[in-house]
Amino acid sequence: MKQHFHAEIFRWGKINTMDSNKISSSNSEISSRPSFMEVDLTRLTSNYKAIQNFVGDSTVMPIVKANAYGHGIVRVSQHLSSLGAKILGVAFVEEALVLRRAGLKIPILVLGGVLGEQIPLYLENDLIITASSIEKLEQIDQIAGKMDIKAKVHLKIDTGMERIGVHYYTAETLLEASLKVKNTFVEGIFSHFANADSADLTNANLQLERFNGVLSFYEKRSLRTPLRHIANSGAVLQLPESQFDIVRPGILMYGVYPSNEVIQSIKVKPVMSWKSKVVYFKVVKPGHPVSYGSIWQSEKMVRVVTIPVGYGDGYFRSMTEKAEVILDGKRYPVVGRICMDQFMVNIDWDSAYNNDEVILVGESKKEKITVEDLANWAGTIPYEILTNINTRVPRVYKE
Ligand SMILES: *Cc1c(COP(=O)(O)O)cnc(C)c1O
């Protein structure tokens, strides 16, 4: 016979005595939160190694921008560095500074555009700058001269993304200029794909062709070619000719494929899972709608549990009427609007207790909910789900 709901009352006392032994966050108040993102570092290790194996002699530059796609930039970077990663990529100088302050000495390329006033920050902290125009390259060189520090740059070529970088058809002027700088070491040259994760690779191949055209500059003049790179996760998976000296996988390292049409030539497993606990249990009668806007009600008596996670944590409100969670190995629907800090789940007439584990993303027995599922429910892409899980959700690392 199924559990009777009155039994729940006697479990109330357990809410505060949570099982915090697995939690290793520095802030005990935050770490005692019953909702957390579990980051499985052993999976990060196997994903990183699978990618490194696949690309052979190319250097893997793990991309750790946006808080390591939500997984925690410092811990993830320390881990990758301990695995032998030789260089990391971030989007902004501020992200690189977080890593320097945490004591990481590893080379870091800042992929985004540089602002003149920030150049000294890069130089003082031994960061590699993206030189995306002649003017910027010259400015970097000039400031480096004044500061008496040798700047290190990677030249950025736009082969079809139209974001930053010098267009491939005028790139020769940047390459010429890069031969004349005095205080700057041009370590690398790179570009970025707009469509490397699609089934149709026509556009990616065109970009690759343009990049190769730009690179021929060095061969024609018998000059040393700087380190070449263009491959993001999609290209690592689908375009072996684009691997060059360095590859720049982001999302793939975290065990998520960049799109659902990409060839899964490397097997990776999701690094993160997202868990919480039942914080409230009740029986809801027909005619008593649940949550804001009263958009959902049951046609019969049902048991409903409340989970202390909401869109303020990055559990998107747009998943309302679509999302599901796993409780005791079984999937149940989220009902009523997702609130800022809580949402409700219809468990029909099954049993659940306060403090029971609820899986928002992850695996349990035969059930699995992925970041891709959340992206589909929210009408977005996995990247946006991962990078929007708020810092209010503690990250718990599993070795
Ligand atoms: C974000 C980013 C990457 C990584 O992209 P994924 O699709 O996550 O692999 C690589 N290179 C640049 C320039 C980027 O901005």
Short mmCIF file of C-alpha atoms and ligand atoms in Angstrom, two decimals:
data_model
loop_
_atom_site.label_atom_id
_atom_site.label_comp_id
_atom_site.label_asym_id
_atom_site.label_seq_id
_atom_site.Cartn_x
_atom_site.Cartn_y
_atom_site.Cartn_z
CA MET A 1 0.00 0.00 0.00
CA LYS A 2 1.18 3.52 -0.79
CA GLN A 3 2.35 5.81 2.00
CA HIS A 4 -0.30 7.84 3.70
CA PHE A 5 0.36 11.55 3.51
CA HIS A 6 -0.10 12.18 7.25
CA ALA A 7 3.15 10.34 7.78
CA GLU A 8 4.90 13.34 6.23
CA ILE A 9 4.14 15.49 9.26
CA PHE A 10 6.50 13.39 11.33
CA ARG A 11 9.31 13.94 8.88
CA TRP A 12 9.31 17.70 9.24
CA GLY A 13 12.11 17.61 11.78
CA LYS A 14 14.45 16.26 9.14
CA ILE A 15 14.44 19.33 6.95
CA ASN A 16 17.32 21.04 8.69
CA THR A 17 19.40 17.98 9.38
CA MET A 18 20.54 17.72 5.84
CA ASP A 19 23.11 15.44 4.55
CA SER A 20 25.87 17.96 3.99
CA ASN A 21 28.85 15.62 4.20
CA LYS A 22 29.18 15.46 0.41
CA ILE A 23 29.26 19.21 0.10
CA SER A 24 32.60 20.92 -0.18
CA SER A 25 31.94 24.60 -0.70
CA SER A 26 33.87 27.30 1.11
CA ASN A 27 30.75 29.13 2.21
CA SER A 28 28.90 26.99 4.70
CA GLU A 29 25.69 29.00 4.52
CA ILE A 30 25.49 28.64 0.79
CA SER A 31 26.69 25.05 0.83
CA SER A 32 23.92 24.07 3.22
CA ARG A 33 21.39 24.95 0.58
CA PRO A 34 19.46 21.82 -0.39
CA SER A 35 19.73 22.70 -4.09
CA PHE A 36 23.11 22.33 -5.72
CA MET A 37 24.93 21.66 -8.96
CA GLU A 38 27.07 18.57 -8.72
CA VAL A 39 30.19 18.75 -10.87
CA ASP A 40 31.71 15.35 -11.55
CA LEU A 41 35.42 16.00 -12.07
CA THR A 42 36.10 12.39 -13.07
CA ARG A 43 33.80 12.93 -16.04
CA LEU A 44 35.56 16.18 -16.87
CA THR A 45 38.79 14.18 -16.88
CA SER A 46 37.46 11.53 -19.23
CA ASN A 47 35.89 14.07 -21.58
CA TYR A 48 39.13 16.07 -21.72
CA LYS A 49 41.16 12.93 -22.38
CA ALA A 50 38.72 11.68 -25.03
CA ILE A 51 39.05 15.00 -26.87
CA GLN A 52 42.84 15.04 -26.52
CA ASN A 53 43.02 11.47 -27.87
CA PHE A 54 40.80 12.33 -30.80
CA VAL A 55 42.79 15.39 -31.88
CA GLY A 56 46.15 13.65 -31.57
CA ASP A 57 48.98 16.16 -31.84
CA SER A 58 46.83 19.28 -31.56
CA THR A 59 46.92 21.08 -28.23
CA VAL A 60 43.58 21.25 -26.45
CA MET A 61 42.80 24.74 -25.21
CA PRO A 62 39.82 24.20 -22.90
CA ILE A 63 37.39 27.11 -23.00
CA VAL A 64 36.40 28.14 -19.46
CA LYS A 65 34.52 31.37 -20.17
CA ALA A 66 31.19 32.16 -18.46
CA ASN A 67 32.23 30.51 -15.20
CA ALA A 68 33.38 27.43 -17.11
CA TYR A 69 29.94 27.13 -18.73
CA GLY A 70 28.48 27.37 -15.25
CA HIS A 71 30.66 24.65 -13.73
CA GLY A 72 32.86 27.00 -11.69
CA ILE A 73 35.82 28.64 -13.43
CA VAL A 74 38.44 28.30 -10.68
CA ARG A 75 37.90 24.69 -9.74
CA VAL A 76 37.45 23.55 -13.33
CA SER A 77 40.56 25.42 -14.48
CA GLN A 78 42.66 24.05 -11.62
CA HIS A 79 41.49 20.57 -12.53
CA LEU A 80 42.23 20.96 -16.24
CA SER A 81 45.61 22.40 -15.45
CA SER A 82 46.37 19.41 -13.21
CA LEU A 83 45.42 17.14 -16.14
CA GLY A 84 48.11 18.80 -18.23
CA ALA A 85 46.18 21.44 -20.15
CA LYS A 86 48.79 23.87 -21.54
CA ILE A 87 46.59 26.88 -22.18
CA LEU A 88 43.05 28.03 -21.33
CA GLY A 89 40.66 30.29 -23.20
CA VAL A 90 38.28 32.85 -21.67
CA ALA A 91 36.09 35.54 -23.18
CA PHE A 92 37.00 38.54 -21.01
CA VAL A 93 40.08 39.81 -19.24
CA GLU A 94 38.11 39.85 -15.97
CA GLU A 95 37.68 36.09 -16.20
CA ALA A 96 41.40 35.64 -16.67
CA LEU A 97 42.06 37.86 -13.64
CA VAL A 98 39.88 35.61 -11.46
CA LEU A 99 42.16 32.74 -12.46
CA ARG A 100 45.35 34.71 -11.82
CA ARG A 101 44.06 35.75 -8.38
CA ALA A 102 43.34 32.11 -7.64
CA GLY A 103 47.03 31.44 -8.31
CA LEU A 104 46.84 29.83 -11.75
CA LYS A 105 50.03 30.43 -13.71
CA ILE A 106 48.88 28.67 -16.91
CA PRO A 107 48.87 30.67 -20.18
CA ILE A 108 45.44 32.19 -20.82
CA LEU A 109 44.15 33.54 -24.12
CA VAL A 110 41.42 36.16 -23.84
CA LEU A 111 39.31 35.49 -26.94
CA GLY A 112 37.20 38.64 -26.88
CA GLY A 113 38.02 42.08 -28.20
CA VAL A 114 40.45 44.23 -26.22
CA LEU A 115 39.78 47.79 -25.11
CA GLY A 116 42.77 50.14 -25.12
CA GLU A 117 42.43 51.05 -21.46
CA GLN A 118 42.60 47.37 -20.47
CA ILE A 119 45.86 46.59 -22.26
CA PRO A 120 48.02 47.26 -19.17
CA LEU A 121 45.88 44.76 -17.20
CA TYR A 122 46.68 42.07 -19.74
CA LEU A 123 50.37 42.85 -19.70
CA GLU A 124 50.71 43.02 -15.92
CA ASN A 125 49.00 39.66 -15.59
CA ASP A 126 50.80 37.85 -18.37
CA LEU A 127 47.66 37.27 -20.45
CA ILE A 128 47.54 36.60 -24.16
CA ILE A 129 45.69 39.31 -26.06
CA THR A 130 43.50 38.88 -29.13
CA ALA A 131 44.70 41.40 -31.70
CA SER A 132 41.67 41.97 -33.88
CA SER A 133 42.81 44.97 -35.94
CA ILE A 134 45.98 46.78 -37.00
CA GLU A 135 45.16 49.72 -34.72
CA LYS A 136 44.78 47.44 -31.72
CA LEU A 137 47.95 45.55 -32.51
CA GLU A 138 49.89 48.82 -32.75
CA GLN A 139 48.35 50.12 -29.54
CA ILE A 140 49.30 46.92 -27.74
CA ASP A 141 52.84 47.19 -29.08
CA GLN A 142 53.16 50.80 -28.03
CA ILE A 143 51.88 50.22 -24.47
CA ALA A 144 54.07 47.13 -24.13
CA GLY A 145 57.04 49.28 -25.11
CA LYS A 146 56.18 51.91 -22.51
CA MET A 147 55.70 49.31 -19.80
CA ASP A 148 58.79 47.43 -20.89
CA ILE A 149 56.86 44.15 -20.99
CA LYS A 150 56.77 41.87 -24.02
CA ALA A 151 53.16 41.50 -25.14
CA LYS A 152 51.87 38.16 -26.41
CA VAL A 153 49.08 38.19 -29.00
CA HIS A 154 47.03 35.94 -31.23
CA LEU A 155 45.81 37.60 -34.44
CA LYS A 156 42.08 37.31 -35.07
CA ILE A 157 40.88 36.73 -38.62
CA ASP A 158 37.22 37.02 -39.53
CA THR A 159 36.46 34.28 -42.05
CA GLY A 160 32.69 34.59 -41.92
CA MET A 161 31.41 35.17 -38.41
CA GLU A 162 31.36 39.00 -38.71
CA ARG A 163 31.97 39.41 -34.98
CA ILE A 164 35.54 40.51 -34.33
CA GLY A 165 38.71 40.24 -36.35
CA VAL A 166 40.14 41.48 -39.61
CA HIS A 167 38.28 40.22 -42.69
CA TYR A 168 40.09 37.40 -44.47
CA TYR A 169 40.14 39.51 -47.65
CA THR A 170 42.14 42.28 -46.02
CA ALA A 171 44.04 40.13 -43.52
CA GLU A 172 47.32 40.54 -45.35
CA THR A 173 47.62 44.11 -44.05
CA LEU A 174 47.34 42.86 -40.44
CA LEU A 175 49.84 40.10 -41.07
CA GLU A 176 52.27 42.59 -42.65
CA ALA A 177 51.85 44.89 -39.66
CA SER A 178 52.43 41.98 -37.30
CA LEU A 179 55.88 41.49 -38.81
CA LYS A 180 56.88 45.00 -37.81
CA VAL A 181 55.95 45.09 -34.11
CA LYS A 182 58.85 45.48 -31.69
CA ASN A 183 57.48 44.68 -28.26
CA THR A 184 54.97 42.03 -29.21
CA PHE A 185 55.31 38.32 -29.77
CA VAL A 186 52.75 37.08 -32.31
CA GLU A 187 52.26 33.63 -30.87
CA GLY A 188 49.07 32.61 -32.66
CA ILE A 189 46.57 33.31 -35.40
CA PHE A 190 42.95 32.23 -35.27
CA SER A 191 39.43 32.41 -36.56
CA HIS A 192 36.00 31.20 -35.48
CA PHE A 193 33.29 29.11 -37.18
CA ALA A 194 29.69 30.28 -37.42
CA ASN A 195 28.21 26.90 -38.43
CA ALA A 196 30.56 24.09 -37.46
CA ASP A 197 27.86 22.30 -35.47
CA SER A 198 25.35 21.93 -38.29
CA ALA A 199 24.76 18.91 -40.52
CA ASP A 200 25.46 21.05 -43.59
CA LEU A 201 29.13 21.93 -43.49
CA THR A 202 29.23 24.00 -46.69
CA ASN A 203 29.67 27.24 -44.81
CA ALA A 204 32.23 25.83 -42.36
CA ASN A 205 34.28 24.46 -45.25
CA LEU A 206 34.18 27.84 -46.94
CA GLN A 207 35.47 29.47 -43.75
CA LEU A 208 38.20 26.85 -43.48
CA GLU A 209 39.25 27.53 -47.07
CA ARG A 210 39.43 31.26 -46.37
CA PHE A 211 41.51 30.64 -43.24
CA ASN A 212 43.93 28.45 -45.20
CA GLY A 213 44.15 31.21 -47.79
CA VAL A 214 45.19 33.70 -45.12
CA LEU A 215 47.73 31.27 -43.65
CA SER A 216 49.45 30.82 -47.02
CA PHE A 217 50.93 34.30 -46.39
CA TYR A 218 53.57 32.70 -44.16
CA GLU A 219 54.46 29.85 -46.46
CA LYS A 220 54.81 32.17 -49.48
CA ARG A 221 57.35 34.22 -47.55
CA SER A 222 59.01 31.23 -45.87
CA LEU A 223 58.12 32.67 -42.50
CA ARG A 224 57.37 30.76 -39.32
CA THR A 225 53.59 30.34 -39.08
CA PRO A 226 52.18 31.30 -35.68
CA LEU A 227 50.07 28.69 -33.84
CA ARG A 228 46.90 28.24 -35.87
CA HIS A 229 43.47 27.53 -34.43
CA ILE A 230 39.83 27.66 -35.50
CA ALA A 231 38.06 24.55 -34.14
CA ASN A 232 35.31 24.89 -31.53
CA SER A 233 33.39 21.82 -30.30
CA GLY A 234 31.42 21.42 -33.52
CA ALA A 235 34.54 21.52 -35.67
CA VAL A 236 36.46 19.19 -33.36
CA LEU A 237 33.67 16.66 -33.87
CA GLN A 238 33.04 17.15 -37.58
CA LEU A 239 35.97 18.80 -39.33
CA PRO A 240 39.26 17.00 -38.64
CA GLU A 241 41.03 19.21 -41.24
CA SER A 242 40.36 22.19 -38.97
CA GLN A 243 42.30 20.91 -35.97
CA PHE A 244 45.61 22.66 -36.80
CA ASP A 245 47.95 23.33 -33.83
CA ILE A 246 45.32 24.08 -31.19
CA VAL A 247 41.63 23.22 -30.77
CA ARG A 248 39.22 25.22 -28.60
CA PRO A 249 36.45 22.98 -27.27
CA GLY A 250 34.02 24.48 -24.80
CA ILE A 251 30.68 22.77 -24.35
CA LEU A 252 31.93 19.34 -25.46
CA MET A 253 34.34 19.18 -22.55
CA TYR A 254 31.43 19.59 -20.19
CA GLY A 255 29.83 16.54 -21.78
CA VAL A 256 27.20 18.30 -23.84
CA TYR A 257 27.07 18.25 -27.67
CA PRO A 258 26.92 21.67 -29.37
CA SER A 259 23.77 20.76 -31.33
CA ASN A 260 21.49 17.82 -31.90
CA GLU A 261 22.55 17.41 -35.51
CA VAL A 262 26.29 17.27 -34.91
CA ILE A 263 28.16 13.98 -35.53
CA GLN A 264 28.97 12.53 -32.11
CA SER A 265 32.42 11.31 -33.12
CA ILE A 266 33.72 11.65 -29.55
CA LYS A 267 31.79 10.06 -26.71
CA VAL A 268 31.41 12.43 -23.78
CA LYS A 269 29.25 12.34 -20.67
CA PRO A 270 27.57 15.24 -18.88
CA VAL A 271 29.74 16.66 -16.11
CA MET A 272 27.02 18.42 -14.18
CA SER A 273 23.82 17.36 -12.51
CA TRP A 274 21.39 19.59 -10.68
CA LYS A 275 19.69 18.37 -7.55
CA SER A 276 17.36 19.63 -4.88
CA LYS A 277 15.10 18.31 -2.15
CA VAL A 278 11.40 18.20 -1.48
CA VAL A 279 10.68 21.06 0.88
CA TYR A 280 6.90 20.70 1.16
CA PHE A 281 4.23 18.07 0.61
CA LYS A 282 0.47 18.49 0.35
CA VAL A 283 -2.70 17.14 -1.18
CA VAL A 284 -4.39 19.41 -3.71
CA LYS A 285 -8.11 19.14 -4.41
CA PRO A 286 -9.73 19.65 -7.80
CA GLY A 287 -10.77 23.26 -8.33
CA HIS A 288 -7.72 24.56 -6.44
CA PRO A 289 -5.24 25.85 -9.01
CA VAL A 290 -1.51 25.79 -8.34
CA SER A 291 0.86 28.80 -8.50
CA TYR A 292 0.76 32.27 -10.10
CA GLY A 293 -1.86 32.92 -12.70
CA SER A 294 -3.77 29.79 -11.64
CA ILE A 295 -3.06 28.21 -15.00
CA TRP A 296 -3.09 24.59 -13.83
CA GLN A 297 -5.42 22.53 -11.67
CA SER A 298 -6.05 18.86 -11.21
CA GLU A 299 -9.21 16.99 -12.08
CA LYS A 300 -8.79 14.70 -9.08
CA MET A 301 -7.11 14.75 -5.67
CA VAL A 302 -3.35 14.68 -6.19
CA ARG A 303 -0.23 14.89 -4.10
CA VAL A 304 1.93 17.87 -4.92
CA VAL A 305 5.43 18.59 -3.68
CA THR A 306 7.25 21.92 -3.67
CA ILE A 307 10.90 22.19 -4.73
CA PRO A 308 13.01 25.18 -3.55
CA VAL A 309 14.40 26.16 -6.98
CA GLY A 310 13.07 28.73 -9.41
CA TYR A 311 13.86 31.01 -12.30
CA GLY A 312 16.00 33.06 -9.90
CA ASP A 313 18.35 30.06 -9.98
CA GLY A 314 18.20 29.73 -13.76
CA TYR A 315 15.38 27.18 -13.82
CA PHE A 316 13.68 29.09 -16.62
CA ARG A 317 10.06 30.18 -16.20
CA SER A 318 9.60 29.44 -19.90
CA MET A 319 9.78 25.71 -19.03
CA THR A 320 6.40 26.03 -17.32
CA GLU A 321 3.98 23.30 -18.47
CA LYS A 322 6.86 21.37 -20.06
CA ALA A 323 9.48 20.60 -17.42
CA GLU A 324 9.79 17.31 -15.58
CA VAL A 325 11.90 16.14 -12.65
CA ILE A 326 12.98 12.75 -11.31
CA LEU A 327 11.86 11.70 -7.85
CA ASP A 328 12.69 8.23 -6.56
CA GLY A 329 13.66 7.04 -10.04
CA LYS A 330 10.45 8.23 -11.71
CA ARG A 331 9.63 11.25 -13.88
CA TYR A 332 6.94 13.69 -12.77
CA PRO A 333 5.64 16.89 -14.35
CA VAL A 334 6.23 20.37 -12.99
CA VAL A 335 2.78 21.95 -12.60
CA GLY A 336 1.71 25.58 -12.45
CA ARG A 337 4.02 28.46 -13.23
CA ILE A 338 7.64 28.17 -12.16
CA CYS A 339 8.20 30.88 -9.52
CA MET A 340 11.39 32.80 -8.72
CA ASP A 341 12.42 30.50 -5.89
CA GLN A 342 10.10 27.49 -5.99
CA PHE A 343 8.11 25.22 -8.24
CA MET A 344 5.55 22.49 -7.74
CA VAL A 345 5.51 18.89 -8.96
CA ASN A 346 2.50 16.63 -9.37
CA ILE A 347 3.35 13.18 -8.01
CA ASP A 348 -0.18 11.90 -8.65
CA TRP A 349 -0.82 9.53 -5.72
CA ASP A 350 2.77 8.36 -5.20
CA SER A 351 4.63 8.98 -1.99
CA ALA A 352 7.32 11.54 -1.27
CA TYR A 353 8.80 12.92 1.90
CA ASN A 354 10.27 16.22 2.82
CA ASN A 355 14.02 16.01 2.22
CA ASP A 356 13.69 13.46 -0.59
CA GLU A 357 16.15 14.04 -3.40
CA VAL A 358 14.80 15.59 -6.59
CA ILE A 359 16.83 15.52 -9.81
CA LEU A 360 16.37 18.48 -12.14
CA VAL A 361 19.24 17.43 -14.42
CA GLY A 362 20.93 14.06 -14.10
CA GLU A 363 20.39 10.34 -13.96
CA SER A 364 18.65 8.01 -11.59
CA LYS A 365 17.91 4.33 -12.13
CA LYS A 366 16.42 4.21 -15.63
CA GLU A 367 15.49 7.87 -15.93
CA LYS A 368 17.65 10.68 -17.25
CA ILE A 369 17.06 14.41 -17.71
CA THR A 370 19.64 16.27 -19.75
CA VAL A 371 20.61 19.88 -20.28
CA GLU A 372 19.29 19.36 -23.82
CA ASP A 373 15.86 18.49 -22.35
CA LEU A 374 15.83 21.73 -20.37
CA ALA A 375 16.90 23.65 -23.48
CA ASN A 376 14.04 22.12 -25.47
CA TRP A 377 11.51 22.93 -22.76
CA ALA A 378 12.79 26.48 -22.48
CA GLY A 379 13.04 27.01 -26.24
CA THR A 380 16.78 27.69 -26.14
CA ILE A 381 20.14 25.94 -26.53
CA PRO A 382 22.10 23.95 -23.91
CA TYR A 383 24.72 26.73 -23.76
CA GLU A 384 22.17 29.16 -22.39
CA ILE A 385 20.88 26.70 -19.77
CA LEU A 386 24.39 25.98 -18.47
CA THR A 387 25.54 29.57 -18.34
CA ASN A 388 22.40 30.78 -16.58
CA ILE A 389 22.50 28.60 -13.50
CA ASN A 390 22.87 31.32 -10.91
CA THR A 391 25.73 31.62 -8.43
CA ARG A 392 23.05 31.20 -5.76
CA VAL A 393 23.22 27.49 -6.61
CA PRO A 394 26.28 26.07 -4.86
CA ARG A 395 28.68 24.00 -6.97
CA VAL A 396 29.64 20.74 -5.30
CA TYR A 397 32.67 18.91 -6.71
CA LYS A 398 32.82 15.15 -6.90
CA GLU A 399 36.31 13.67 -7.47
C1 LIG B 1 32.99 30.05 -26.97
C2 LIG B 1 34.08 29.90 -27.94
C3 LIG B 1 34.62 28.64 -28.21
C4 LIG B 1 34.04 27.36 -27.67
O1 LIG B 1 32.81 27.08 -28.29
P1 LIG B 1 32.06 25.69 -28.08
O2 LIG B 1 31.00 25.69 -29.10
O3 LIG B 1 31.52 25.73 -26.69
O4 LIG B 1 33.07 24.62 -28.25
C5 LIG B 1 35.73 28.59 -29.04
N1 LIG B 1 36.24 29.70 -29.59
C6 LIG B 1 35.72 30.93 -29.37
C7 LIG B 1 36.33 32.12 -30.03
C8 LIG B 1 34.62 31.07 -28.55
O5 LIG B 1 34.08 32.29 -28.35
#
